[in-house]
Short mmCIF file of C-alpha atoms and ligand atoms in Angstrom, two decimals:
data_model
loop_
_atom_site.label_atom_id
_atom_site.label_comp_id
_atom_site.label_asym_id
_atom_site.label_seq_id
_atom_site.Cartn_x
_atom_site.Cartn_y
_atom_site.Cartn_z
CA MET A 1 -5.72 -4.82 36.96
CA LYS A 2 -5.02 -8.38 38.01
CA ARG A 3 -8.70 -9.01 38.72
CA ARG A 4 -9.59 -7.63 35.28
CA GLU A 5 -7.10 -9.97 33.59
CA VAL A 6 -8.55 -12.90 35.44
CA LEU A 7 -12.06 -11.97 34.38
CA THR A 8 -10.99 -11.45 30.74
CA GLY A 9 -9.22 -14.79 30.79
CA ALA A 10 -12.27 -16.53 32.14
CA ALA A 11 -14.56 -14.96 29.54
CA GLY A 12 -12.05 -15.95 26.81
CA ALA A 13 -12.01 -19.55 28.01
CA LEU A 14 -15.82 -19.64 27.92
CA ALA A 15 -15.94 -18.26 24.41
CA LEU A 16 -13.42 -20.83 23.21
CA GLY A 17 -15.56 -23.51 24.82
CA GLY A 18 -18.37 -22.35 22.50
CA CYS A 19 -20.57 -20.89 25.20
CA ALA A 20 -20.38 -17.39 26.65
CA ALA A 21 -23.26 -17.02 29.13
CA GLU A 22 -24.12 -13.50 27.95
CA ARG A 23 -24.57 -14.53 24.34
CA GLN A 24 -27.94 -15.05 22.85
CA GLU A 25 -26.66 -18.01 20.84
CA CYS A 26 -25.85 -19.80 24.06
CA ALA A 27 -29.16 -18.91 25.67
CA SER A 28 -30.87 -20.59 22.74
CA GLY A 29 -28.52 -23.58 23.02
CA GLU A 30 -26.66 -22.99 19.74
CA ALA A 31 -22.90 -23.24 19.66
CA VAL A 32 -20.99 -20.03 18.78
CA ARG A 33 -19.74 -20.47 15.27
CA GLN A 34 -16.04 -19.69 14.93
CA ILE A 35 -14.58 -19.00 11.51
CA THR A 36 -10.87 -19.04 10.74
CA TRP A 37 -9.50 -17.40 7.63
CA LYS A 38 -6.05 -17.68 6.15
CA MET A 39 -4.54 -14.36 5.21
CA VAL A 40 -1.68 -14.18 2.71
CA THR A 41 0.34 -11.01 2.28
CA THR A 42 2.93 -9.54 -0.02
CA TRP A 43 5.03 -8.27 2.92
CA PRO A 44 7.82 -9.99 4.81
CA PRO A 45 6.54 -11.46 8.09
CA ASN A 46 6.28 -8.76 10.81
CA PHE A 47 7.78 -6.16 8.47
CA PRO A 48 7.60 -2.72 10.21
CA GLY A 49 4.45 -0.80 9.30
CA LEU A 50 3.22 -3.26 6.67
CA GLY A 51 3.51 -6.72 8.25
CA THR A 52 2.82 -5.34 11.69
CA GLY A 53 -0.13 -3.30 10.37
CA VAL A 54 -1.63 -6.46 8.94
CA LEU A 55 -1.24 -8.21 12.30
CA ARG A 56 -3.07 -5.28 13.88
CA LEU A 57 -5.84 -5.59 11.28
CA ALA A 58 -6.20 -9.29 12.15
CA LYS A 59 -6.39 -8.43 15.84
CA PHE A 60 -9.04 -5.74 15.25
CA ILE A 61 -11.20 -8.30 13.48
CA ASP A 62 -10.64 -10.96 16.14
CA ASP A 63 -11.34 -8.55 19.04
CA ALA A 64 -14.32 -6.79 17.43
CA SER A 65 -15.92 -10.13 16.59
CA ASN A 66 -15.22 -11.48 20.08
CA GLY A 67 -13.17 -14.28 18.52
CA ARG A 68 -15.84 -15.38 16.01
CA LEU A 69 -13.66 -14.45 13.05
CA LYS A 70 -10.03 -15.38 13.44
CA ILE A 71 -7.41 -14.42 10.85
CA LYS A 72 -4.24 -16.46 10.61
CA VAL A 73 -1.69 -14.20 8.96
CA TYR A 74 1.05 -15.54 6.66
CA GLY A 75 3.88 -13.27 5.59
CA ALA A 76 5.36 -13.36 2.10
CA GLY A 77 6.70 -16.82 1.32
CA GLU A 78 5.23 -18.49 4.41
CA LEU A 79 2.30 -19.98 2.49
CA VAL A 80 2.77 -18.62 -1.00
CA PRO A 81 5.30 -16.30 -2.68
CA PRO A 82 4.40 -12.58 -2.40
CA PHE A 83 3.25 -12.07 -5.95
CA GLU A 84 0.85 -15.03 -5.77
CA VAL A 85 -1.41 -13.40 -3.20
CA PHE A 86 -4.03 -12.31 -5.72
CA GLY A 87 -4.37 -15.71 -7.37
CA THR A 88 -4.36 -17.54 -4.03
CA VAL A 89 -7.28 -15.48 -2.69
CA GLN A 90 -9.02 -15.62 -6.07
CA ARG A 91 -9.12 -19.42 -6.03
CA GLY A 92 -10.02 -19.52 -2.34
CA ALA A 93 -6.86 -21.23 -1.10
CA ALA A 94 -6.72 -18.29 1.33
CA GLU A 95 -9.84 -16.25 2.12
CA ILE A 96 -8.16 -12.88 2.54
CA GLY A 97 -5.00 -11.15 1.39
CA HIS A 98 -3.09 -7.90 1.84
CA GLY A 99 -0.92 -6.17 -0.74
CA ALA A 100 -1.20 -3.43 -3.36
CA ALA A 101 -3.27 -3.38 -6.55
CA TYR A 102 -0.41 -2.40 -8.88
CA TYR A 103 1.28 -5.74 -8.22
CA TRP A 104 -1.60 -7.28 -10.23
CA LYS A 105 -1.18 -5.28 -13.43
CA GLY A 106 -0.52 -8.62 -15.17
CA LYS A 107 -4.17 -9.46 -14.41
CA SER A 108 -5.49 -5.99 -15.06
CA GLU A 109 -3.50 -2.92 -16.08
CA ALA A 110 -6.37 -0.77 -14.79
CA ALA A 111 -5.81 -2.11 -11.25
CA GLN A 112 -2.91 0.32 -10.93
CA PHE A 113 -5.26 3.27 -10.59
CA PHE A 114 -6.23 1.92 -7.15
CA THR A 115 -2.67 2.01 -5.81
CA ALA A 116 -0.94 4.99 -7.37
CA VAL A 117 -0.70 7.02 -10.54
CA PRO A 118 2.62 8.90 -10.78
CA PHE A 119 2.04 12.60 -10.07
CA GLY A 120 -1.52 11.55 -9.11
CA MET A 121 -3.14 12.09 -5.74
CA SER A 122 -2.02 12.29 -2.10
CA ALA A 123 -3.22 9.82 0.55
CA GLN A 124 -5.89 12.26 1.67
CA GLU A 125 -7.04 12.86 -1.92
CA MET A 126 -7.06 9.13 -2.72
CA ASN A 127 -9.26 8.52 0.32
CA GLY A 128 -11.57 11.30 -0.89
CA TRP A 129 -11.84 9.67 -4.32
CA LEU A 130 -12.28 6.14 -3.01
CA TYR A 131 -14.80 6.78 -0.26
CA TYR A 132 -16.69 9.80 -1.56
CA GLY A 133 -15.74 10.24 -5.22
CA GLY A 134 -16.91 6.98 -6.80
CA GLY A 135 -13.47 5.30 -6.75
CA LEU A 136 -14.42 2.43 -4.44
CA GLU A 137 -17.43 1.46 -6.60
CA LEU A 138 -15.12 1.20 -9.65
CA TYR A 139 -12.52 -0.72 -7.61
CA ARG A 140 -15.21 -3.21 -6.53
CA GLU A 141 -16.58 -3.53 -10.04
CA LEU A 142 -13.13 -4.29 -11.45
CA TYR A 143 -12.31 -6.89 -8.78
CA ALA A 144 -15.78 -8.51 -8.97
CA GLY A 145 -14.61 -9.83 -12.33
CA PHE A 146 -11.97 -11.82 -10.44
CA GLY A 147 -14.31 -13.02 -7.65
CA LEU A 148 -12.70 -10.62 -5.15
CA VAL A 149 -13.93 -7.87 -2.85
CA PRO A 150 -11.32 -5.10 -2.34
CA PHE A 151 -10.98 -2.71 0.60
CA PRO A 152 -8.53 0.19 0.99
CA ALA A 153 -6.43 -0.96 3.93
CA GLY A 154 -3.43 1.28 4.44
CA ASN A 155 -1.57 4.11 2.76
CA THR A 156 2.11 4.97 3.08
CA GLY A 157 1.63 8.63 2.21
CA VAL A 158 4.06 10.27 -0.22
CA GLN A 159 6.98 7.94 -0.80
CA MET A 160 10.62 8.74 -1.45
CA GLY A 161 12.00 8.77 -5.01
CA GLY A 162 14.54 6.11 -4.20
CA TRP A 163 18.16 5.15 -3.63
CA PHE A 164 20.85 5.79 -6.25
CA ASN A 165 24.59 5.44 -6.44
CA ARG A 166 24.83 8.09 -9.10
CA GLU A 167 23.61 11.68 -9.15
CA ILE A 168 20.46 12.37 -11.08
CA ASN A 169 21.03 15.77 -12.66
CA SER A 170 19.17 15.20 -15.91
CA LEU A 171 16.86 12.64 -17.49
CA ALA A 172 19.90 11.19 -19.28
CA ASP A 173 21.19 10.01 -15.89
CA LEU A 174 18.32 7.50 -15.80
CA ASN A 175 19.46 6.04 -19.13
CA GLY A 176 20.75 2.49 -18.72
CA LEU A 177 19.73 2.40 -15.07
CA LYS A 178 18.40 -0.89 -13.77
CA MET A 179 16.00 0.01 -11.00
CA ARG A 180 13.48 -1.78 -8.83
CA ILE A 181 10.31 0.25 -9.39
CA PRO A 182 6.81 -1.24 -9.78
CA GLY A 183 3.69 -0.09 -11.57
CA TRP A 184 3.52 2.83 -13.99
CA GLY A 185 6.60 4.35 -12.42
CA GLY A 186 8.52 1.40 -13.89
CA GLU A 187 7.06 1.94 -17.35
CA VAL A 188 8.00 5.65 -17.17
CA LEU A 189 11.57 4.67 -16.24
CA ARG A 190 11.68 2.35 -19.27
CA ARG A 191 10.72 5.26 -21.54
CA ALA A 192 13.45 7.32 -19.99
CA GLY A 193 15.91 4.66 -21.09
CA GLY A 194 16.10 2.62 -17.87
CA THR A 195 15.20 -0.97 -17.07
CA PRO A 196 12.48 -1.44 -14.44
CA VAL A 197 12.69 -4.55 -12.28
CA GLY A 198 9.91 -6.01 -10.12
CA LEU A 199 11.27 -7.32 -6.86
CA PRO A 200 9.45 -8.10 -3.59
CA ALA A 201 10.69 -6.41 -0.41
CA ASP A 202 12.83 -9.26 0.86
CA GLU A 203 14.95 -9.36 -2.32
CA ILE A 204 15.66 -5.63 -2.72
CA PHE A 205 18.65 -5.15 -0.36
CA THR A 206 20.69 -8.05 -1.74
CA ALA A 207 19.95 -7.06 -5.33
CA LEU A 208 21.15 -3.50 -4.68
CA GLN A 209 24.18 -4.50 -2.67
CA THR A 210 25.38 -7.05 -5.19
CA GLY A 211 24.75 -4.75 -8.17
CA THR A 212 22.00 -6.87 -9.69
CA ILE A 213 20.13 -3.54 -9.73
CA ASP A 214 21.68 -0.06 -9.80
CA ALA A 215 18.90 1.73 -7.89
CA THR A 216 15.68 1.11 -6.08
CA GLU A 217 12.66 2.78 -4.64
CA TRP A 218 10.79 1.13 -1.81
CA ILE A 219 8.67 3.27 0.49
CA GLY A 220 10.09 5.97 2.74
CA PRO A 221 12.72 6.43 5.48
CA TYR A 222 11.09 4.13 8.04
CA ASN A 223 10.78 1.08 5.78
CA ASP A 224 13.86 1.77 3.69
CA VAL A 225 16.05 1.83 6.82
CA ALA A 226 14.37 -1.41 7.94
CA LEU A 227 15.53 -3.03 4.70
CA GLY A 228 19.02 -1.55 5.18
CA LEU A 229 18.93 0.30 1.85
CA HIS A 230 20.92 3.18 3.33
CA GLN A 231 23.84 0.78 3.60
CA ALA A 232 23.82 0.06 -0.13
CA ALA A 233 23.41 3.49 -1.77
CA ARG A 234 24.51 7.06 -1.23
CA TYR A 235 21.86 9.33 -2.76
CA TYR A 236 18.34 9.37 -1.38
CA TYR A 237 16.11 11.34 -3.78
CA TYR A 238 12.75 12.92 -3.22
CA PRO A 239 9.87 13.42 -3.90
CA GLY A 240 8.41 10.02 -4.71
CA TRP A 241 6.81 11.17 -7.95
CA GLN A 242 5.96 7.54 -8.76
CA GLU A 243 3.81 7.06 -5.65
CA PRO A 244 2.28 10.21 -4.18
CA GLY A 245 -0.23 8.42 -1.94
CA PRO A 246 -0.24 4.70 -2.66
CA VAL A 247 -3.16 2.73 -1.32
CA LEU A 248 -2.60 -0.69 0.20
CA GLU A 249 -5.41 -3.16 -0.18
CA CYS A 250 -7.18 -5.97 1.53
CA ILE A 251 -8.77 -8.46 -0.83
CA VAL A 252 -11.37 -10.97 0.24
CA ASN A 253 -12.59 -13.98 -1.71
CA GLN A 254 -16.13 -13.12 -2.79
CA GLN A 255 -17.64 -16.48 -1.77
CA ALA A 256 -15.96 -16.37 1.64
CA PHE A 257 -17.21 -12.80 2.15
CA ASP A 258 -20.75 -13.64 1.08
CA ALA A 259 -20.77 -16.59 3.51
CA LEU A 260 -20.18 -14.28 6.51
CA PRO A 261 -23.07 -13.00 8.59
CA LYS A 262 -23.76 -9.30 8.03
CA ASP A 263 -22.17 -8.17 11.31
CA LEU A 264 -18.88 -9.92 10.50
CA GLN A 265 -18.87 -8.39 7.02
CA THR A 266 -19.25 -4.98 8.61
CA ILE A 267 -16.43 -5.75 11.07
CA VAL A 268 -14.11 -6.66 8.20
CA GLU A 269 -15.01 -3.45 6.36
CA ILE A 270 -14.60 -1.21 9.38
CA ALA A 271 -11.34 -2.90 10.43
CA CYS A 272 -9.92 -2.23 6.96
CA SER A 273 -11.00 1.39 7.17
CA ALA A 274 -9.42 1.68 10.63
CA ILE A 275 -6.11 0.21 9.49
CA ASN A 276 -6.20 2.51 6.48
CA ASP A 277 -6.00 5.48 8.92
CA GLN A 278 -3.70 3.79 11.40
CA MET A 279 -1.03 2.86 8.87
CA THR A 280 -0.94 6.38 7.46
CA ALA A 281 -0.50 7.73 10.95
CA GLU A 282 2.28 5.28 11.73
CA PHE A 283 4.14 6.01 8.48
CA THR A 284 3.91 9.75 9.15
CA ALA A 285 5.36 9.48 12.64
CA ARG A 286 8.04 6.88 11.94
CA ASN A 287 9.20 8.28 8.59
CA ALA A 288 9.91 11.53 10.40
CA GLN A 289 12.00 9.75 13.02
CA SER A 290 13.95 7.71 10.48
CA LEU A 291 14.61 10.77 8.30
CA GLU A 292 16.38 12.37 11.26
CA GLN A 293 18.60 9.30 11.51
CA LEU A 294 19.40 9.43 7.76
CA LYS A 295 20.17 13.17 7.81
CA ALA A 296 22.62 12.62 10.63
CA ASP A 297 24.45 9.96 8.59
CA ASP A 298 27.27 11.55 6.55
CA LYS A 299 27.37 8.63 4.14
CA ILE A 300 23.91 9.61 2.93
CA GLU A 301 22.84 12.63 0.83
CA VAL A 302 19.14 13.47 0.80
CA ARG A 303 18.47 15.28 -2.48
CA ARG A 304 15.59 16.69 -4.45
CA PHE A 305 15.14 15.62 -8.08
CA PRO A 306 15.76 18.63 -10.36
CA ASP A 307 12.52 20.27 -11.58
CA GLU A 308 13.39 19.58 -15.19
CA VAL A 309 13.75 15.82 -14.48
CA LEU A 310 10.37 15.81 -12.73
CA ARG A 311 8.76 17.75 -15.63
CA GLN A 312 10.01 15.19 -18.10
CA LEU A 313 8.93 12.24 -15.97
CA ARG A 314 5.52 13.84 -15.76
CA ALA A 315 5.28 14.13 -19.55
CA LEU A 316 6.26 10.44 -19.91
CA THR A 317 3.61 9.52 -17.32
CA ASP A 318 0.91 11.33 -19.30
CA GLU A 319 2.04 9.41 -22.39
CA VAL A 320 1.89 6.00 -20.63
CA VAL A 321 -1.56 6.62 -19.12
CA ALA A 322 -2.97 8.04 -22.41
CA GLU A 323 -1.87 4.92 -24.27
CA LEU A 324 -3.55 2.60 -21.78
CA VAL A 325 -6.72 4.67 -21.77
CA ALA A 326 -6.87 4.54 -25.59
CA ALA A 327 -6.40 0.74 -25.59
CA ASP A 328 -8.51 -0.40 -22.65
CA PRO A 329 -12.16 0.77 -22.18
CA VAL A 330 -12.21 -0.36 -18.51
CA ALA A 331 -9.09 1.72 -17.80
CA ALA A 332 -10.69 4.59 -19.72
CA ARG A 333 -13.75 4.58 -17.42
CA ILE A 334 -11.65 4.49 -14.26
CA HIS A 335 -9.31 7.14 -15.61
CA ALA A 336 -12.22 9.47 -16.37
CA SER A 337 -13.37 9.27 -12.74
CA PHE A 338 -9.83 9.55 -11.38
CA ALA A 339 -8.88 12.50 -13.60
CA ALA A 340 -12.10 14.41 -12.93
CA PHE A 341 -11.68 13.95 -9.19
CA ARG A 342 -8.05 14.96 -9.26
CA LYS A 343 -8.94 18.18 -11.07
CA THR A 344 -11.70 19.08 -8.63
CA VAL A 345 -9.83 18.09 -5.48
CA GLY A 346 -6.64 19.75 -6.79
CA ALA A 347 -8.35 23.13 -6.75
CA TRP A 348 -9.32 22.60 -3.12
CA THR A 349 -5.93 21.19 -2.11
CA GLU A 350 -4.25 24.22 -3.59
CA ILE A 351 -5.98 26.66 -1.29
CA SER A 352 -6.10 24.35 1.73
CA GLU A 353 -3.25 21.86 2.42
CA GLN A 354 -0.84 23.30 -0.13
CA ALA A 355 -1.44 26.92 0.85
CA MET A 356 -1.11 26.03 4.54
CA LEU A 357 2.18 24.17 3.93
CA ASP A 358 3.52 27.05 1.84
CA VAL A 359 2.65 29.48 4.62
CA ARG A 360 4.26 27.26 7.21
CA ALA A 361 7.50 27.39 5.24
CA LEU A 362 7.54 31.22 5.03
CA1 LIG B 401 7.26 2.23 -3.66
#
């Protein structure tokens, strides 16, 4: 083990010196070109699952490229505020960013399809659509208009519906509620009489504790406990109708991406795909552990939204999406692909995952 570390260290030192003996570049006398990218993210530095996942992504790229492509990661607020990630990568002030497409609905309403549509698709189904159902092509086409290349790079799986200090027994209980909830979920809440608020992760706990907001959704047990949300609200509702399988994204400045040699482009793409799987696996494992902790806490009640509330939220969602599709031809094209895939995959899910889960509960 020691000997291996010594050897690795020696190889590392050589690479940093610009000449690893086994490299062809060195044999031909050329220096090894090292590229460093700045990466800005919407997540608090080192935040469990999200921030740490991004650090793992950066390490994959560094290791797989043998140090030729280094990614210096900045958490939210370290270089730019969280909601400036898109613009920062777009103008090239950072080459790469990590966040979620629905944060950029101010730039393009249609971007939200690539994170989550309420009552839409699970993580597995979203991956099916993106990688093998035409979704990724549409995603790339949309972002090309902003000079960005997007990659799916993480998925939290089904989220929780959120934290409330009042019981939600009917849709009327959402009336007057000020809640942190992004994307279309927020618009649906507005139509139910509530006030959606957009807040980045690091501001949610204080807002809920001080009563600036009445309720919040964030992700699931693992991350919600990390923010301390269980200390500021009593009722923890499920399911996360607003985000059934939200995709996290990596965005790369088009010019920076085009300037990479082909092998480094492929490394970036494969690293994003790897972290897409890894994050989902981590969320699955750690959400389960944190849920046990919450269930053992008698100050917390884990509750299911009543069916009638979910039915009405679903009807409002259909209304919101239909209005956008009627007004925006780009959104209409993406929606057509999304809706067709959901219908097809839904029939398969019903007799595969869903049937298996139903049977398991017998
Ligand atoms: Ca959420």
